[in-house]
mmCIF file of C-alpha atoms and ligand atoms in Angstrom:
data_model
loop_
_atom_site.group_PDB
_atom_site.id
_atom_site.type_symbol
_atom_site.label_atom_id
_atom_site.label_comp_id
_atom_site.label_asym_id
_atom_site.label_seq_id
_atom_site.Cartn_x
_atom_site.Cartn_y
_atom_site.Cartn_z
ATOM 1 C CA MET A 285 79.088 71.558 92.052
ATOM 2 C CA GLN A 286 75.770 69.799 91.790
ATOM 3 C CA GLU A 287 72.875 70.894 93.936
ATOM 4 C CA SER A 288 73.249 67.747 95.983
ATOM 5 C CA ASP A 289 76.930 68.507 96.838
ATOM 6 C CA ARG A 290 76.034 71.728 98.513
ATOM 7 C CA GLU A 291 73.933 72.934 101.372
ATOM 8 C CA ILE A 292 73.138 76.556 101.873
ATOM 9 C CA VAL A 293 74.546 78.044 105.098
ATOM 10 C CA LEU A 294 74.019 81.807 104.710
ATOM 11 C CA ASP A 295 71.604 83.132 102.154
ATOM 12 C CA ALA A 296 72.345 86.528 100.362
ATOM 13 C CA LEU A 297 69.813 88.685 102.382
ATOM 14 C CA SER A 298 71.160 87.337 105.726
ATOM 15 C CA ILE A 299 74.732 88.248 104.570
ATOM 16 C CA HIS A 300 73.580 91.651 103.395
ATOM 17 C CA GLU A 301 71.878 92.449 106.619
ATOM 18 C CA ARG A 302 74.906 91.493 108.786
ATOM 19 C CA VAL A 303 77.288 93.342 106.547
ATOM 20 C CA VAL A 304 75.322 96.593 106.945
ATOM 21 C CA GLN A 305 75.450 96.088 110.784
ATOM 22 C CA MET A 306 79.179 95.622 110.585
ATOM 23 C CA GLY A 307 79.596 98.674 108.507
ATOM 24 C CA GLN A 308 77.477 100.792 110.906
ATOM 25 C CA ALA A 309 79.572 99.609 113.866
ATOM 26 C CA ILE A 310 82.877 100.296 112.015
ATOM 27 C CA SER A 311 81.553 103.789 111.153
ATOM 28 C CA ARG A 312 80.905 104.507 114.744
ATOM 29 C CA ASP A 313 84.186 103.165 116.130
ATOM 30 C CA TYR A 314 86.368 104.910 113.540
ATOM 31 C CA ALA A 315 84.509 108.291 113.567
ATOM 32 C CA THR A 316 87.598 110.044 114.828
ATOM 33 C CA GLY A 317 90.203 107.733 113.169
ATOM 34 C CA ASN A 318 92.051 107.684 109.941
ATOM 35 C CA LEU A 319 90.636 104.458 108.416
ATOM 36 C CA LEU A 320 92.642 102.389 105.934
ATOM 37 C CA VAL A 321 90.682 99.168 105.032
ATOM 38 C CA ILE A 322 93.069 96.400 103.716
ATOM 39 C CA GLY A 323 91.426 93.395 102.134
ATOM 40 C CA VAL A 324 93.198 89.958 102.101
ATOM 41 C CA LEU A 325 93.002 88.682 98.499
ATOM 42 C CA LYS A 326 91.508 86.872 97.045
ATOM 43 C CA GLY A 327 88.707 85.744 99.248
ATOM 44 C CA ALA A 328 87.859 89.008 100.825
ATOM 45 C CA PHE A 329 87.124 90.965 97.646
ATOM 46 C CA VAL A 330 83.377 90.277 97.554
ATOM 47 C CA PHE A 331 82.741 90.960 101.293
ATOM 48 C CA MET A 332 84.966 94.027 101.305
ATOM 49 C CA ALA A 333 83.096 95.555 98.308
ATOM 50 C CA ASP A 334 79.969 95.282 100.176
ATOM 51 C CA LEU A 335 81.343 96.294 103.633
ATOM 52 C CA ILE A 336 83.027 99.613 102.508
ATOM 53 C CA ARG A 337 79.666 100.612 100.861
ATOM 54 C CA ALA A 338 78.087 100.201 104.335
ATOM 55 C CA ILE A 339 80.658 102.493 105.993
ATOM 56 C CA ASP A 340 79.677 106.091 105.951
ATOM 57 C CA ILE A 341 82.982 107.755 107.169
ATOM 58 C CA PRO A 342 86.054 108.689 105.009
ATOM 59 C CA LEU A 343 88.333 105.709 104.398
ATOM 60 C CA VAL A 344 90.911 104.540 101.804
ATOM 61 C CA VAL A 345 91.294 100.956 100.573
ATOM 62 C CA ASP A 346 94.122 98.762 99.689
ATOM 63 C CA PHE A 347 94.797 95.068 99.318
ATOM 64 C CA ILE A 348 97.420 92.437 100.124
ATOM 65 C CA GLN A 349 97.626 88.920 98.747
ATOM 66 C CA VAL A 350 99.325 86.237 100.909
ATOM 67 C CA SER A 351 99.776 82.505 100.732
ATOM 68 C CA SER A 352 99.948 80.461 103.832
ATOM 69 C CA TYR A 353 102.061 77.244 104.273
ATOM 70 C CA GLY A 354 101.230 76.716 107.783
ATOM 71 C CA HIS A 355 99.389 73.781 109.285
ATOM 72 C CA ALA A 356 96.469 74.358 111.690
ATOM 73 C CA SER A 357 97.937 71.765 114.044
ATOM 74 C CA SER A 358 101.319 73.456 114.457
ATOM 75 C CA SER A 359 102.216 76.562 116.390
ATOM 76 C CA SER A 360 104.031 78.298 113.484
ATOM 77 C CA GLY A 361 103.684 78.551 109.852
ATOM 78 C CA ASP A 362 105.087 80.544 106.900
ATOM 79 C CA ILE A 363 103.171 83.319 105.165
ATOM 80 C CA ILE A 364 104.485 84.562 101.765
ATOM 81 C CA VAL A 365 103.412 87.926 100.627
ATOM 82 C CA ARG A 366 102.426 87.787 96.988
ATOM 83 C CA SER A 367 101.285 91.352 96.533
ATOM 84 C CA LYS A 368 101.834 94.277 98.830
ATOM 85 C CA PRO A 369 99.609 97.295 99.555
ATOM 86 C CA THR A 370 100.676 100.419 97.820
ATOM 87 C CA ILE A 371 99.563 102.849 100.721
ATOM 88 C CA ALA A 372 102.192 103.358 103.432
ATOM 89 C CA VAL A 373 100.394 102.304 106.641
ATOM 90 C CA GLN A 374 102.018 104.753 109.024
ATOM 91 C CA ASP A 375 99.381 107.256 110.498
ATOM 92 C CA TYR A 376 96.567 104.941 109.504
ATOM 93 C CA ASP A 377 94.085 103.061 111.653
ATOM 94 C CA LEU A 378 94.125 99.779 109.785
ATOM 95 C CA LEU A 379 91.151 97.407 109.395
ATOM 96 C CA LEU A 380 92.200 94.064 108.009
ATOM 97 C CA VAL A 381 89.244 92.490 106.170
ATOM 98 C CA GLU A 382 89.233 88.702 105.699
ATOM 99 C CA ASP A 383 86.748 86.303 104.265
ATOM 100 C CA ILE A 384 87.083 83.487 106.889
ATOM 101 C CA ILE A 385 89.362 82.881 109.836
ATOM 102 C CA ASP A 386 90.322 79.208 110.257
ATOM 103 C CA SER A 387 93.503 78.387 112.103
ATOM 104 C CA GLY A 388 94.198 82.166 112.692
ATOM 105 C CA LEU A 389 97.684 81.905 111.236
ATOM 106 C CA THR A 390 97.190 84.302 108.297
ATOM 107 C CA LEU A 391 95.574 87.153 110.345
ATOM 108 C CA GLN A 392 97.951 86.678 113.298
ATOM 109 C CA TRP A 393 100.883 87.140 110.943
ATOM 110 C CA LEU A 394 99.386 90.035 109.142
ATOM 111 C CA SER A 395 98.457 91.811 112.300
ATOM 112 C CA ASN A 396 101.893 91.572 113.570
ATOM 113 C CA HIS A 397 103.254 92.527 110.251
ATOM 114 C CA PHE A 398 101.312 95.854 110.004
ATOM 115 C CA ILE A 399 101.975 96.779 113.697
ATOM 116 C CA SER A 400 105.768 96.337 112.891
ATOM 117 C CA GLN A 401 105.284 98.593 109.821
ATOM 118 C CA GLY A 402 104.051 101.374 112.057
ATOM 119 C CA ALA A 403 100.419 101.304 111.697
ATOM 120 C CA ARG A 404 98.653 103.563 114.379
ATOM 121 C CA SER A 405 96.277 100.696 115.182
ATOM 122 C CA VAL A 406 95.326 97.376 113.694
ATOM 123 C CA LYS A 407 91.944 95.663 113.989
ATOM 124 C CA ILE A 408 90.513 92.501 112.309
ATOM 125 C CA CYS A 409 87.186 92.082 110.615
ATOM 126 C CA ALA A 410 86.280 88.669 109.311
ATOM 127 C CA LEU A 411 82.957 87.758 107.768
ATOM 128 C CA ILE A 412 83.029 84.055 109.110
ATOM 129 C CA ASP A 413 84.793 82.701 112.012
ATOM 130 C CA LYS A 414 85.547 78.943 112.344
ATOM 131 C CA ALA A 415 86.428 79.329 116.046
ATOM 132 C CA GLU A 416 86.662 75.591 116.737
ATOM 133 C CA ARG A 417 89.633 75.468 114.472
ATOM 134 C CA ARG A 418 91.660 78.169 116.025
ATOM 135 C CA ALA A 419 95.329 77.231 116.588
ATOM 136 C CA HIS A 420 96.802 80.845 116.607
ATOM 137 C CA GLN A 421 95.482 83.352 118.994
ATOM 138 C CA VAL A 422 94.008 86.441 117.384
ATOM 139 C CA GLN A 423 91.587 89.044 118.423
ATOM 140 C CA LEU A 424 88.641 89.209 116.146
ATOM 141 C CA ASP A 425 87.261 92.741 116.423
ATOM 142 C CA TYR A 426 84.453 92.334 113.937
ATOM 143 C CA CYS A 427 82.873 89.104 113.153
ATOM 144 C CA GLY A 428 80.028 88.417 110.806
ATOM 145 C CA PHE A 429 79.023 84.836 111.593
ATOM 146 C CA SER A 430 80.470 81.962 113.688
ATOM 147 C CA VAL A 431 80.141 78.614 112.035
ATOM 148 C CA PRO A 432 81.230 75.124 113.000
ATOM 149 C CA ASP A 433 83.876 73.220 111.078
ATOM 150 C CA GLY A 434 83.254 72.467 107.348
ATOM 151 C CA PHE A 435 84.413 73.787 104.064
ATOM 152 C CA LEU A 436 82.359 76.792 102.782
ATOM 153 C CA VAL A 437 82.356 78.429 99.273
ATOM 154 C CA GLY A 438 80.643 81.321 97.619
ATOM 155 C CA TYR A 439 80.627 85.224 98.240
ATOM 156 C CA GLY A 440 84.322 85.257 97.656
ATOM 157 C CA LEU A 441 85.172 81.974 99.069
ATOM 158 C CA ASP A 442 86.600 79.365 96.762
ATOM 159 C CA PHE A 443 87.492 75.647 96.349
ATOM 160 C CA ASN A 444 90.306 75.388 93.761
ATOM 161 C CA GLU A 445 89.429 78.936 92.631
ATOM 162 C CA GLN A 446 85.760 78.061 91.888
ATOM 163 C CA TYR A 447 82.455 79.337 93.353
ATOM 164 C CA ARG A 448 83.621 82.732 94.312
ATOM 165 C CA HIS A 449 80.821 84.432 92.258
ATOM 166 C CA LEU A 450 77.944 82.608 94.070
ATOM 167 C CA PRO A 451 75.870 85.310 95.947
ATOM 168 C CA ALA A 452 75.210 83.087 99.014
ATOM 169 C CA ILE A 453 77.628 80.815 101.113
ATOM 170 C CA TYR A 454 77.362 77.018 100.904
ATOM 171 C CA HIS A 455 78.805 74.194 102.716
ATOM 172 C CA LEU A 456 80.602 72.012 100.222
ATOM 173 C CA LYS A 457 79.895 68.437 101.177
ATOM 174 C CA THR A 458 82.595 66.685 99.262
ATOM 175 C CA PRO A 459 85.402 69.090 98.799
ATOM 176 C CA VAL A 460 88.143 66.646 97.984
HETATM 177 P P1 IMP B 643 93.911 80.469 108.422
HETATM 178 O O1 IMP B 643 95.253 81.212 108.149
HETATM 179 O O2 IMP B 643 94.209 79.106 108.777
HETATM 180 O O3 IMP B 643 93.049 81.268 109.356
HETATM 181 O O4 IMP B 643 93.278 80.504 107.147
HETATM 182 C C1 IMP B 643 92.451 81.354 106.414
HETATM 183 C C2 IMP B 643 92.384 81.241 104.898
HETATM 184 O O5 IMP B 643 92.125 79.922 104.586
HETATM 185 C C3 IMP B 643 91.165 82.027 104.540
HETATM 186 O O6 IMP B 643 91.529 83.345 104.045
HETATM 187 C C4 IMP B 643 90.719 81.210 103.324
HETATM 188 O O7 IMP B 643 91.470 81.621 102.134
HETATM 189 C C5 IMP B 643 91.036 79.838 103.595
HETATM 190 N N1 IMP B 643 90.028 79.055 104.103
HETATM 191 C C6 IMP B 643 89.786 78.534 105.351
HETATM 192 N N2 IMP B 643 88.623 77.981 105.489
HETATM 193 C C7 IMP B 643 88.039 78.140 104.342
HETATM 194 C C8 IMP B 643 86.796 77.606 103.715
HETATM 195 O O8 IMP B 643 85.921 76.933 104.406
HETATM 196 N N3 IMP B 643 86.398 77.896 102.417
HETATM 197 C C9 IMP B 643 87.356 78.569 101.658
HETATM 198 N N4 IMP B 643 88.461 79.094 102.130
HETATM 199 C C10 IMP B 643 88.792 78.699 103.451
HETATM 200 MG MG1 MG B 644 91.620 84.143 102.193
#
């Protein structure tokens, strides 16, 4: 990615400050809960690493990896689970952590999946919300930033597996 192909959207300090606020809100809300934080791989791993260190109540962590074959314009889509969590979700208050929510398909499917598995409660936390693109109804309980449409990379977000390591988030001007 050339400097000219990208435009900064969220710098590292702004991300850090917002993630700390989100961690504090989660700590308050789950003070009497039994918190299991499940990250959606791969994109959420950087955000989740920072988020859990901003939470000061007991918690356990796990991950799920999924692939989506849905289309934002259709009302249904298929999700394939590539890798499952190892912790049984029963008796836990689940917090699903995602990098970015676009059509909503992935999180709608995951939320229903974990409710049907017997989780005590399921809430959703996403760093970035592309609300304009929502095709599937989901309740976003914790949202870091809302952005307009556009393809973003960095801080875990990839384009063809590249750019996840960048400490800030950029708009990729020519993703294809
Ligand atoms: P959804 O199921 O349509 O909400 O898609 C969410 C997933 O698509 C995210 O977990 C990302 O992996 C990917 N995604 C959506 N928008 C972007 C983006 O702007 N940059 C990188 N990945 C994205
Ligand atoms: Mg993702």
